[in-house]
PDB file of C-alpha atoms in Angstrom:
ATOM      1  CA  UNK A  10       0.000   0.000   0.000  1.00  0.00           C
ATOM      2  CA  UNK A  11       1.130   3.521  -0.692  1.00  0.00           C
ATOM      3  CA  UNK A  12       2.031   5.451   2.462  1.00  0.00           C
ATOM      4  CA  UNK A  13       0.790   8.878   3.472  1.00  0.00           C
ATOM      5  CA  UNK A  14       4.145  10.640   3.142  1.00  0.00           C
ATOM      6  CA  UNK A  15       4.525   9.193  -0.356  1.00  0.00           C
ATOM      7  CA  UNK A  16       1.134  10.538  -1.417  1.00  0.00           C
ATOM      8  CA  UNK A  17       1.902  13.967   0.020  1.00  0.00           C
ATOM      9  CA  UNK A  18       5.335  14.097  -1.593  1.00  0.00           C
ATOM     10  CA  UNK A  19       4.028  12.980  -4.986  1.00  0.00           C
ATOM     11  CA  UNK A  20       1.083  15.412  -5.066  1.00  0.00           C
ATOM     12  CA  UNK A  21       3.213  18.320  -3.832  1.00  0.00           C
ATOM     13  CA  UNK A  22       5.932  17.667  -6.425  1.00  0.00           C
ATOM     14  CA  UNK A  23       3.304  17.217  -9.144  1.00  0.00           C
ATOM     15  CA  UNK A  24       2.070  20.734  -8.346  1.00  0.00           C
ATOM     16  CA  UNK A  25       5.389  22.479  -7.671  1.00  0.00           C
ATOM     17  CA  UNK A  26       7.523  20.609 -10.266  1.00  0.00           C
ATOM     18  CA  UNK A  27      10.518  21.636  -8.192  1.00  0.00           C
ATOM     19  CA  UNK A  28      12.226  19.485  -5.532  1.00  0.00           C
ATOM     20  CA  UNK A  29      13.414  22.443  -3.453  1.00  0.00           C
ATOM     21  CA  UNK A  30       9.995  24.116  -3.239  1.00  0.00           C
ATOM     22  CA  UNK A  31       8.373  20.766  -2.501  1.00  0.00           C
ATOM     23  CA  UNK A  32      10.804  20.171   0.360  1.00  0.00           C
ATOM     24  CA  UNK A  33      10.066  23.621   1.815  1.00  0.00           C
ATOM     25  CA  UNK A  34       6.333  23.011   1.547  1.00  0.00           C
ATOM     26  CA  UNK A  35       6.562  19.652   3.316  1.00  0.00           C
ATOM     27  CA  UNK A  36       9.186  20.843   5.839  1.00  0.00           C
ATOM     28  CA  UNK A  37      11.618  18.079   4.921  1.00  0.00           C
ATOM     29  CA  UNK A  38      14.950  17.955   3.113  1.00  0.00           C
ATOM     30  CA  UNK A  39      15.268  17.855  -0.671  1.00  0.00           C
ATOM     31  CA  UNK A  40      17.042  14.515  -0.338  1.00  0.00           C
ATOM     32  CA  UNK A  41      14.061  13.123   1.578  1.00  0.00           C
ATOM     33  CA  UNK A  42      11.685  14.157  -1.200  1.00  0.00           C
ATOM     34  CA  UNK A  43      13.944  12.616  -3.836  1.00  0.00           C
ATOM     35  CA  UNK A  44      14.227   9.343  -1.896  1.00  0.00           C
ATOM     36  CA  UNK A  45      10.467   9.168  -1.381  1.00  0.00           C
ATOM     37  CA  UNK A  46       9.737   9.691  -5.067  1.00  0.00           C
ATOM     38  CA  UNK A  47      12.320   7.108  -6.146  1.00  0.00           C
ATOM     39  CA  UNK A  48      10.793   4.589  -3.731  1.00  0.00           C
ATOM     40  CA  UNK A  49       7.335   5.270  -5.110  1.00  0.00           C
ATOM     41  CA  UNK A  50       8.566   4.922  -8.694  1.00  0.00           C
ATOM     42  CA  UNK A  51      10.140   1.561  -7.884  1.00  0.00           C
ATOM     43  CA  UNK A  52       6.817   0.442  -6.475  1.00  0.00           C
ATOM     44  CA  UNK A  53       4.897   1.621  -9.544  1.00  0.00           C
ATOM     45  CA  UNK A  54       7.511   0.197 -11.897  1.00  0.00           C
ATOM     46  CA  UNK A  55       7.898   3.206 -14.205  1.00  0.00           C
ATOM     47  CA  UNK A  56       9.146   6.805 -13.802  1.00  0.00           C
ATOM     48  CA  UNK A  57       6.564   9.310 -12.616  1.00  0.00           C
ATOM     49  CA  UNK A  58       8.718  12.373 -13.303  1.00  0.00           C
ATOM     50  CA  UNK A  59      11.215  13.362 -15.980  1.00  0.00           C
ATOM     51  CA  UNK A  60      14.155  15.132 -14.332  1.00  0.00           C
ATOM     52  CA  UNK A  61      16.774  17.325 -15.942  1.00  0.00           C
ATOM     53  CA  UNK A  62      19.167  19.868 -14.517  1.00  0.00           C
ATOM     54  CA  UNK A  63      16.709  22.636 -15.414  1.00  0.00           C
ATOM     55  CA  UNK A  64      13.211  21.242 -15.010  1.00  0.00           C
ATOM     56  CA  UNK A  65      10.964  18.542 -13.607  1.00  0.00           C
ATOM     57  CA  UNK A  66       7.992  17.218 -15.599  1.00  0.00           C
ATOM     58  CA  UNK A  67       5.335  14.581 -15.044  1.00  0.00           C
ATOM     59  CA  UNK A  68       5.434  11.529 -17.277  1.00  0.00           C
ATOM     60  CA  UNK A  69       2.219  10.242 -18.831  1.00  0.00           C
ATOM     61  CA  UNK A  70       1.920   7.743 -15.979  1.00  0.00           C
ATOM     62  CA  UNK A  71       2.601  10.488 -13.454  1.00  0.00           C
ATOM     63  CA  UNK A  72      -0.136  12.676 -14.933  1.00  0.00           C
ATOM     64  CA  UNK A  73      -2.615   9.819 -14.769  1.00  0.00           C
ATOM     65  CA  UNK A  74      -1.679   9.038 -11.177  1.00  0.00           C
ATOM     66  CA  UNK A  75      -2.118  12.673 -10.194  1.00  0.00           C
ATOM     67  CA  UNK A  76      -5.574  12.790 -11.820  1.00  0.00           C
ATOM     68  CA  UNK A  77      -6.639   9.563 -10.101  1.00  0.00           C
ATOM     69  CA  UNK A  78      -4.995  10.129  -6.728  1.00  0.00           C
ATOM     70  CA  UNK A  79      -5.566  13.857  -6.143  1.00  0.00           C
ATOM     71  CA  UNK A  80      -9.370  13.881  -5.686  1.00  0.00           C
ATOM     72  CA  UNK A  81      -9.299  10.608  -3.746  1.00  0.00           C
ATOM     73  CA  UNK A  82      -6.673  11.909  -1.316  1.00  0.00           C
ATOM     74  CA  UNK A  83      -8.534  15.185  -0.870  1.00  0.00           C
ATOM     75  CA  UNK A  84     -11.617  13.165   0.019  1.00  0.00           C
ATOM     76  CA  UNK A  85      -9.715  11.122   2.601  1.00  0.00           C
ATOM     77  CA  UNK A  86      -8.283  14.262   4.240  1.00  0.00           C
ATOM     78  CA  UNK A  87     -11.684  15.974   4.305  1.00  0.00           C
ATOM     79  CA  UNK A  88     -13.331  12.901   5.827  1.00  0.00           C
ATOM     80  CA  UNK A  89     -10.733  12.747   8.603  1.00  0.00           C
ATOM     81  CA  UNK A  90     -11.053  16.474   9.304  1.00  0.00           C
ATOM     82  CA  UNK A  91     -14.819  16.176   9.542  1.00  0.00           C
ATOM     83  CA  UNK A  92     -14.540  13.257  11.946  1.00  0.00           C
ATOM     84  CA  UNK A  93     -12.112  15.121  14.203  1.00  0.00           C
ATOM     85  CA  UNK A  94     -14.153  18.319  14.170  1.00  0.00           C
ATOM     86  CA  UNK A  95     -17.401  16.464  14.813  1.00  0.00           C
ATOM     87  CA  UNK A  96     -15.845  15.002  17.924  1.00  0.00           C
ATOM     88  CA  UNK A  97     -14.565  18.234  19.388  1.00  0.00           C
ATOM     89  CA  UNK A  98     -16.980  20.777  17.908  1.00  0.00           C
ATOM     90  CA  UNK A  99     -16.144  23.746  15.697  1.00  0.00           C
ATOM     91  CA  UNK A 100     -13.361  25.719  17.321  1.00  0.00           C
ATOM     92  CA  UNK A 101      -9.958  27.169  16.539  1.00  0.00           C
ATOM     93  CA  UNK A 102      -9.260  30.104  14.260  1.00  0.00           C
ATOM     94  CA  UNK A 103     -10.579  30.996  10.818  1.00  0.00           C
ATOM     95  CA  UNK A 104      -8.518  33.295   8.595  1.00  0.00           C
ATOM     96  CA  UNK A 105     -10.756  35.218   6.174  1.00  0.00           C
ATOM     97  CA  UNK A 106      -9.750  37.781   3.575  1.00  0.00           C
ATOM     98  CA  UNK A 107     -11.508  40.289   1.326  1.00  0.00           C
ATOM     99  CA  UNK A 108     -10.644  42.327  -1.767  1.00  0.00           C
ATOM    100  CA  UNK A 109     -12.734  45.509  -1.644  1.00  0.00           C
ATOM    101  CA  UNK A 110     -14.454  47.912   0.720  1.00  0.00           C
ATOM    102  CA  UNK A 111     -17.882  46.541  -0.197  1.00  0.00           C
ATOM    103  CA  UNK A 112     -16.715  42.993   0.480  1.00  0.00           C
ATOM    104  CA  UNK A 113     -15.338  44.125   3.838  1.00  0.00           C
ATOM    105  CA  UNK A 114     -18.730  45.499   4.858  1.00  0.00           C
ATOM    106  CA  UNK A 115     -20.493  42.244   3.971  1.00  0.00           C
ATOM    107  CA  UNK A 116     -17.768  40.221   5.678  1.00  0.00           C
ATOM    108  CA  UNK A 117     -18.274  42.081   8.952  1.00  0.00           C
ATOM    109  CA  UNK A 118     -21.940  41.087   8.958  1.00  0.00           C
ATOM    110  CA  UNK A 119     -21.166  37.448   8.149  1.00  0.00           C
ATOM    111  CA  UNK A 120     -18.518  37.319  10.875  1.00  0.00           C
ATOM    112  CA  UNK A 121     -20.941  38.676  13.471  1.00  0.00           C
ATOM    113  CA  UNK A 122     -23.545  36.020  12.631  1.00  0.00           C
ATOM    114  CA  UNK A 123     -20.906  33.271  12.539  1.00  0.00           C
ATOM    115  CA  UNK A 124     -19.559  34.221  15.982  1.00  0.00           C
ATOM    116  CA  UNK A 125     -23.090  34.123  17.406  1.00  0.00           C
ATOM    117  CA  UNK A 126     -23.474  30.587  16.092  1.00  0.00           C
ATOM    118  CA  UNK A 127     -19.929  29.367  16.733  1.00  0.00           C
ATOM    119  CA  UNK A 128     -18.620  31.245  19.794  1.00  0.00           C
ATOM    120  CA  UNK A 129     -15.587  28.978  20.224  1.00  0.00           C
ATOM    121  CA  UNK A 130     -14.085  29.881  16.849  1.00  0.00           C
ATOM    122  CA  UNK A 131     -12.077  33.075  16.381  1.00  0.00           C
ATOM    123  CA  UNK A 132     -12.253  34.927  13.060  1.00  0.00           C
ATOM    124  CA  UNK A 133      -9.315  36.989  11.824  1.00  0.00           C
ATOM    125  CA  UNK A 134     -10.178  39.315   8.924  1.00  0.00           C
ATOM    126  CA  UNK A 135      -7.425  40.500   6.583  1.00  0.00           C
ATOM    127  CA  UNK A 136      -7.378  42.578   3.398  1.00  0.00           C
ATOM    128  CA  UNK A 137      -5.633  41.057   0.401  1.00  0.00           C
ATOM    129  CA  UNK A 138      -3.994  42.993  -2.424  1.00  0.00           C
ATOM    130  CA  UNK A 139      -4.157  42.209  -6.122  1.00  0.00           C
ATOM    131  CA  UNK A 140      -2.108  39.177  -7.017  1.00  0.00           C
ATOM    132  CA  UNK A 141      -2.037  37.796  -3.452  1.00  0.00           C
ATOM    133  CA  UNK A 142      -5.469  36.203  -3.144  1.00  0.00           C
ATOM    134  CA  UNK A 143      -4.914  32.827  -4.800  1.00  0.00           C
ATOM    135  CA  UNK A 144      -1.345  32.411  -3.454  1.00  0.00           C
ATOM    136  CA  UNK A 145      -2.589  33.116   0.076  1.00  0.00           C
ATOM    137  CA  UNK A 146      -5.365  30.550  -0.265  1.00  0.00           C
ATOM    138  CA  UNK A 147      -3.111  27.902  -1.772  1.00  0.00           C
ATOM    139  CA  UNK A 148      -0.393  28.343   0.828  1.00  0.00           C
ATOM    140  CA  UNK A 149      -2.788  28.242   3.781  1.00  0.00           C
ATOM    141  CA  UNK A 150      -2.132  31.867   4.717  1.00  0.00           C
ATOM    142  CA  UNK A 151      -5.929  32.288   4.791  1.00  0.00           C
ATOM    143  CA  UNK A 152      -8.785  29.794   4.836  1.00  0.00           C
ATOM    144  CA  UNK A 153     -11.306  31.476   2.587  1.00  0.00           C
ATOM    145  CA  UNK A 154     -11.929  34.732   0.732  1.00  0.00           C
ATOM    146  CA  UNK A 155     -14.880  36.925  -0.173  1.00  0.00           C
ATOM    147  CA  UNK A 156     -14.242  37.970  -3.747  1.00  0.00           C
ATOM    148  CA  UNK A 157     -15.578  37.890  -7.276  1.00  0.00           C
ATOM    149  CA  UNK A 158     -16.033  34.263  -8.227  1.00  0.00           C
ATOM    150  CA  UNK A 159     -13.139  33.137 -10.435  1.00  0.00           C
ATOM    151  CA  UNK A 160     -13.282  30.785 -13.395  1.00  0.00           C
ATOM    152  CA  UNK A 161     -10.806  28.152 -14.443  1.00  0.00           C
ATOM    153  CA  UNK A 162      -9.374  27.447 -10.964  1.00  0.00           C
ATOM    154  CA  UNK A 163      -9.957  23.688 -10.466  1.00  0.00           C
ATOM    155  CA  UNK A 164      -8.247  23.650  -7.064  1.00  0.00           C
ATOM    156  CA  UNK A 165     -10.690  26.210  -5.658  1.00  0.00           C
ATOM    157  CA  UNK A 166     -14.223  25.575  -4.398  1.00  0.00           C
ATOM    158  CA  UNK A 167     -16.899  28.249  -4.263  1.00  0.00           C
ATOM    159  CA  UNK A 168     -20.075  28.779  -2.299  1.00  0.00           C
ATOM    160  CA  UNK A 169     -23.313  30.156  -3.756  1.00  0.00           C
ATOM    161  CA  UNK A 170     -23.409  33.603  -5.327  1.00  0.00           C
ATOM    162  CA  UNK A 171     -24.004  36.095  -2.510  1.00  0.00           C
ATOM    163  CA  UNK A 172     -24.214  39.349  -4.473  1.00  0.00           C
ATOM    164  CA  UNK A 173     -24.599  40.306  -8.135  1.00  0.00           C
ATOM    165  CA  UNK A 174     -23.754  43.770  -9.404  1.00  0.00           C
ATOM    166  CA  UNK A 175     -23.564  45.571 -12.727  1.00  0.00           C
ATOM    167  CA  UNK A 176     -20.232  46.047 -14.439  1.00  0.00           C
ATOM    168  CA  UNK A 177     -18.824  49.495 -15.110  1.00  0.00           C
ATOM    169  CA  UNK A 178     -15.796  50.954 -16.826  1.00  0.00           C
ATOM    170  CA  UNK A 179     -13.589  53.351 -14.878  1.00  0.00           C
ATOM    171  CA  UNK A 180     -12.205  56.004 -17.256  1.00  0.00           C
ATOM    172  CA  UNK A 181     -10.396  59.334 -16.808  1.00  0.00           C
ATOM    173  CA  UNK A 182     -12.850  62.115 -15.968  1.00  0.00           C
ATOM    174  CA  UNK A 183     -11.962  63.956 -19.188  1.00  0.00           C
ATOM    175  CA  UNK A 184     -12.244  60.885 -21.433  1.00  0.00           C
ATOM    176  CA  UNK A 185     -14.932  60.964 -24.192  1.00  0.00           C
ATOM    177  CA  UNK A 186     -16.552  57.872 -22.647  1.00  0.00           C
ATOM    178  CA  UNK A 187     -17.153  59.866 -19.446  1.00  0.00           C
ATOM    179  CA  UNK A 188     -19.773  61.936 -21.292  1.00  0.00           C
ATOM    180  CA  UNK A 189     -21.710  58.875 -22.411  1.00  0.00           C
ATOM    181  CA  UNK A 190     -24.567  57.201 -20.591  1.00  0.00           C
ATOM    182  CA  UNK A 191     -23.239  53.702 -21.265  1.00  0.00           C
ATOM    183  CA  UNK A 192     -20.500  51.859 -23.127  1.00  0.00           C
ATOM    184  CA  UNK A 193     -20.503  48.409 -24.715  1.00  0.00           C
ATOM    185  CA  UNK A 194     -18.128  45.482 -24.421  1.00  0.00           C
ATOM    186  CA  UNK A 195     -16.841  46.302 -27.893  1.00  0.00           C
ATOM    187  CA  UNK A 196     -15.965  49.824 -26.712  1.00  0.00           C
ATOM    188  CA  UNK A 197     -13.384  48.264 -24.409  1.00  0.00           C
ATOM    189  CA  UNK A 198     -11.343  47.379 -27.493  1.00  0.00           C
ATOM    190  CA  UNK A 199     -10.868  51.096 -28.119  1.00  0.00           C
ATOM    191  CA  UNK A 200      -9.073  51.821 -24.843  1.00  0.00           C
ATOM    192  CA  UNK A 201      -6.018  50.492 -23.047  1.00  0.00           C
ATOM    193  CA  UNK A 202      -7.036  48.465 -20.001  1.00  0.00           C
ATOM    194  CA  UNK A 203      -5.057  48.706 -16.783  1.00  0.00           C
ATOM    195  CA  UNK A 204      -3.903  45.229 -15.727  1.00  0.00           C
ATOM    196  CA  UNK A 205      -4.623  44.114 -12.166  1.00  0.00           C
ATOM    197  CA  UNK A 206      -3.694  40.511 -11.226  1.00  0.00           C
ATOM    198  CA  UNK A 207      -6.475  38.451  -9.592  1.00  0.00           C
ATOM    199  CA  UNK A 208      -8.790  41.462  -9.832  1.00  0.00           C
ATOM    200  CA  UNK A 209     -11.756  39.258 -10.717  1.00  0.00           C
ATOM    201  CA  UNK A 210     -13.611  41.918 -12.741  1.00  0.00           C
ATOM    202  CA  UNK A 211     -12.327  40.563 -16.016  1.00  0.00           C
ATOM    203  CA  UNK A 212     -13.158  42.513 -19.195  1.00  0.00           C
ATOM    204  CA  UNK A 213     -16.497  41.383 -20.660  1.00  0.00           C
ATOM    205  CA  UNK A 214     -16.262  39.317 -23.827  1.00  0.00           C
ATOM    206  CA  UNK A 215     -16.157  41.383 -27.013  1.00  0.00           C
ATOM    207  CA  UNK A 216     -17.493  40.373 -30.392  1.00  0.00           C
ATOM    208  CA  UNK A 217     -15.104  38.737 -32.819  1.00  0.00           C
ATOM    209  CA  UNK A 218     -14.973  41.937 -34.869  1.00  0.00           C
ATOM    210  CA  UNK A 219     -13.526  43.987 -32.011  1.00  0.00           C
ATOM    211  CA  UNK A 220      -9.737  44.110 -32.115  1.00  0.00           C
ATOM    212  CA  UNK A 221      -8.337  45.105 -28.712  1.00  0.00           C
ATOM    213  CA  UNK A 222      -5.650  47.725 -28.298  1.00  0.00           C
ATOM    214  CA  UNK A 223      -2.377  46.954 -26.526  1.00  0.00           C
ATOM    215  CA  UNK A 224      -2.788  46.318 -22.781  1.00  0.00           C
ATOM    216  CA  UNK A 225      -2.213  49.176 -20.382  1.00  0.00           C
ATOM    217  CA  UNK A 226       0.169  49.336 -17.421  1.00  0.00           C
ATOM    218  CA  UNK A 227       0.048  46.834 -14.556  1.00  0.00           C
ATOM    219  CA  UNK A 228      -0.963  47.995 -11.072  1.00  0.00           C
ATOM    220  CA  UNK A 229      -0.103  46.358  -7.772  1.00  0.00           C
ATOM    221  CA  UNK A 230      -3.197  47.486  -5.845  1.00  0.00           C
ATOM    222  CA  UNK A 231      -6.732  48.565  -6.681  1.00  0.00           C
ATOM    223  CA  UNK A 232      -6.075  52.143  -5.564  1.00  0.00           C
ATOM    224  CA  UNK A 233      -2.983  52.222  -7.753  1.00  0.00           C
ATOM    225  CA  UNK A 234      -5.061  51.006 -10.695  1.00  0.00           C
ATOM    226  CA  UNK A 235      -7.587  53.816 -10.204  1.00  0.00           C
ATOM    227  CA  UNK A 236      -4.733  56.313  -9.918  1.00  0.00           C
ATOM    228  CA  UNK A 237      -3.408  55.121 -13.279  1.00  0.00           C
ATOM    229  CA  UNK A 238      -6.896  55.549 -14.718  1.00  0.00           C
ATOM    230  CA  UNK A 239      -7.131  59.075 -13.332  1.00  0.00           C
ATOM    231  CA  UNK A 240      -3.713  59.851 -14.833  1.00  0.00           C
ATOM    232  CA  UNK A 241      -5.008  58.931 -18.283  1.00  0.00           C
ATOM    233  CA  UNK A 242      -2.969  55.741 -18.653  1.00  0.00           C
ATOM    234  CA  UNK A 243      -5.899  53.403 -19.256  1.00  0.00           C
ATOM    235  CA  UNK A 244      -9.377  52.240 -18.230  1.00  0.00           C
ATOM    236  CA  UNK A 245     -10.440  49.547 -15.759  1.00  0.00           C
ATOM    237  CA  UNK A 246     -13.524  47.256 -15.711  1.00  0.00           C
ATOM    238  CA  UNK A 247     -15.008  47.295 -12.210  1.00  0.00           C
ATOM    239  CA  UNK A 248     -18.135  46.427 -10.288  1.00  0.00           C
ATOM    240  CA  UNK A 249     -20.855  49.004  -9.658  1.00  0.00           C
ATOM    241  CA  UNK A 250     -19.944  49.247  -5.955  1.00  0.00           C
ATOM    242  CA  UNK A 251     -16.710  51.000  -6.947  1.00  0.00           C
ATOM    243  CA  UNK A 252     -18.589  54.190  -7.814  1.00  0.00           C
ATOM    244  CA  UNK A 253     -19.832  54.423  -4.213  1.00  0.00           C
ATOM    245  CA  UNK A 254     -16.780  53.255  -2.279  1.00  0.00           C
ATOM    246  CA  UNK A 255     -14.043  54.702  -4.498  1.00  0.00           C
ATOM    247  CA  UNK A 256     -15.430  58.063  -5.636  1.00  0.00           C
ATOM    248  CA  UNK A 257     -12.646  60.191  -7.161  1.00  0.00           C
ATOM    249  CA  UNK A 258     -12.735  63.560  -8.960  1.00  0.00           C
ATOM    250  CA  UNK A 259     -10.327  62.295 -11.630  1.00  0.00           C
ATOM    251  CA  UNK A 260     -12.256  59.099 -12.461  1.00  0.00           C
ATOM    252  CA  UNK A 261     -15.709  58.547 -13.982  1.00  0.00           C
ATOM    253  CA  UNK A 262     -17.646  55.291 -13.906  1.00  0.00           C
ATOM    254  CA  UNK A 263     -19.722  54.364 -16.956  1.00  0.00           C
ATOM    255  CA  UNK A 264     -22.083  51.329 -17.046  1.00  0.00           C
ATOM    256  CA  UNK A 265     -21.249  48.569 -19.536  1.00  0.00           C
ATOM    257  CA  UNK A 266     -24.716  47.918 -20.915  1.00  0.00           C
ATOM    258  CA  UNK A 267     -24.177  44.493 -22.516  1.00  0.00           C
ATOM    259  CA  UNK A 268     -22.008  42.841 -19.872  1.00  0.00           C
ATOM    260  CA  UNK A 269     -23.232  40.053 -17.561  1.00  0.00           C
ATOM    261  CA  UNK A 270     -23.346  40.926 -13.855  1.00  0.00           C
ATOM    262  CA  UNK A 271     -20.316  40.494 -11.647  1.00  0.00           C
ATOM    263  CA  UNK A 272     -20.853  37.717  -9.093  1.00  0.00           C
ATOM    264  CA  UNK A 273     -19.431  37.724  -5.560  1.00  0.00           C
ATOM    265  CA  UNK A 274     -19.092  34.822  -3.160  1.00  0.00           C
ATOM    266  CA  UNK A 275     -16.792  32.884  -0.857  1.00  0.00           C
ATOM    267  CA  UNK A 276     -14.003  30.713  -2.261  1.00  0.00           C
ATOM    268  CA  UNK A 277     -11.604  28.322  -0.531  1.00  0.00           C
ATOM    269  CA  UNK A 278      -9.143  25.544  -1.441  1.00  0.00           C
ATOM    270  CA  UNK A 279     -11.118  22.515  -2.593  1.00  0.00           C
ATOM    271  CA  UNK A 280      -9.029  20.160  -0.461  1.00  0.00           C
ATOM    272  CA  UNK A 281      -9.495  22.189   2.756  1.00  0.00           C
ATOM    273  CA  UNK A 282     -13.257  22.398   3.225  1.00  0.00           C
ATOM    274  CA  UNK A 283     -13.279  22.176   7.027  1.00  0.00           C
ATOM    275  CA  UNK A 284     -16.246  22.412   9.370  1.00  0.00           C
ATOM    276  CA  UNK A 285     -15.229  26.005  10.128  1.00  0.00           C
ATOM    277  CA  UNK A 286     -15.290  26.917   6.436  1.00  0.00           C
ATOM    278  CA  UNK A 287     -18.655  25.238   5.903  1.00  0.00           C
ATOM    279  CA  UNK A 288     -20.174  26.972   8.938  1.00  0.00           C
ATOM    280  CA  UNK A 289     -18.914  30.368   7.753  1.00  0.00           C
ATOM    281  CA  UNK A 290     -20.250  29.783   4.229  1.00  0.00           C
ATOM    282  CA  UNK A 291     -23.648  28.806   5.683  1.00  0.00           C
ATOM    283  CA  UNK A 292     -23.693  31.995   7.762  1.00  0.00           C
ATOM    284  CA  UNK A 293     -22.977  34.068   4.658  1.00  0.00           C
ATOM    285  CA  UNK A 294     -25.860  32.526   2.733  1.00  0.00           C
ATOM    286  CA  UNK A 295     -28.263  32.925   5.664  1.00  0.00           C
ATOM    287  CA  UNK A 296     -27.284  36.555   6.187  1.00  0.00           C
ATOM    288  CA  UNK A 297     -27.865  37.446   2.525  1.00  0.00           C
ATOM    289  CA  UNK A 298     -31.169  35.514   2.462  1.00  0.00           C
ATOM    290  CA  UNK A 299     -32.343  37.263   5.623  1.00  0.00           C
ATOM    291  CA  UNK A 300     -32.286  34.151   7.801  1.00  0.00           C
ATOM    292  CA  UNK A 301     -29.576  35.349  10.163  1.00  0.00           C
TER     293      UNK A 301
END
C-alpha cells in the first residue's frame, strides 16, 4: 500500500515541479523528497517524473496518477477532518480575507452572525492585495476569501453567489466615454485596459470583430489602478460598488450595458473544506437571504 508521506510528496511535487519548493512546503529535506519519489517509482515500476538539470515534468503515468490520486486523497483528508471536528466541535481560528471595501462590509456582517453561532471559533479578517489572493489561499495563509467568483481554478471551491452587481468601466474624468450614458463590451477594445492581477472583474467578452488595443500598465493594488486611470494611462472594468466606495474627482464610472453581472461569493481551497469553512459559508448565505 502507498504510504501517506509518499502521497503527500508525490502530489506536492506534481504541483510544484521543483524538488526544493516541494521540500520547503513539506518541511523536509530535498534529499528526503527525492528518496520518497524514487521509492514510489520503484513500487509503480515506471518513472513518474522526468528530471533534468533545469526542469521537472510529469510523465504520462505520473499525470494519470495525479488525476486519479488527487481527488481521492482530498476526500480522505476531508473525511478525517470532519470526523475530528465532529468530535470536538467547531473551534480554533478561521482566517478570512476580502478584496474591496464593499466585500469588507459584507464580511463584517457574516462574521458577526458566525460568531453568534460558533462562539468557540475566532475569526481573523485581513485585506488582500491584487495578485495575493490565490497564493494566500493555496499556501494556507488564509482559509477562505470573499471575492468575485473566479473561473478556471480547479483547485478552488466556491459557495453560492451572494451578491450580483452591474459592471462598469472606470475612465479618466476627461475621457470621451465619461460623457456617455453607457458603453458596450466592444468599446473596451478602443481603450487600453489597466492590468490588475487576480482582480476578478475581467473585461467582458467582445465580439469577434472587435480588435483590442495593446494592454495598459500593470498595477499592484486597486487604488494604484484607479490612480493610473485618473492619470489617463488606461481604463479599468469594475463592479458598480466602486462608484460608491471609491469616488474620485479624476475618475468617472460608466455602465457597460451588454455585460453580464459580476458575481461575488466565498471561495476556498477545494481540499481544505473544514467544518469552520462550511459553517462560515452557511452563515454568509443565511445573512444574505435574511435568515440570520
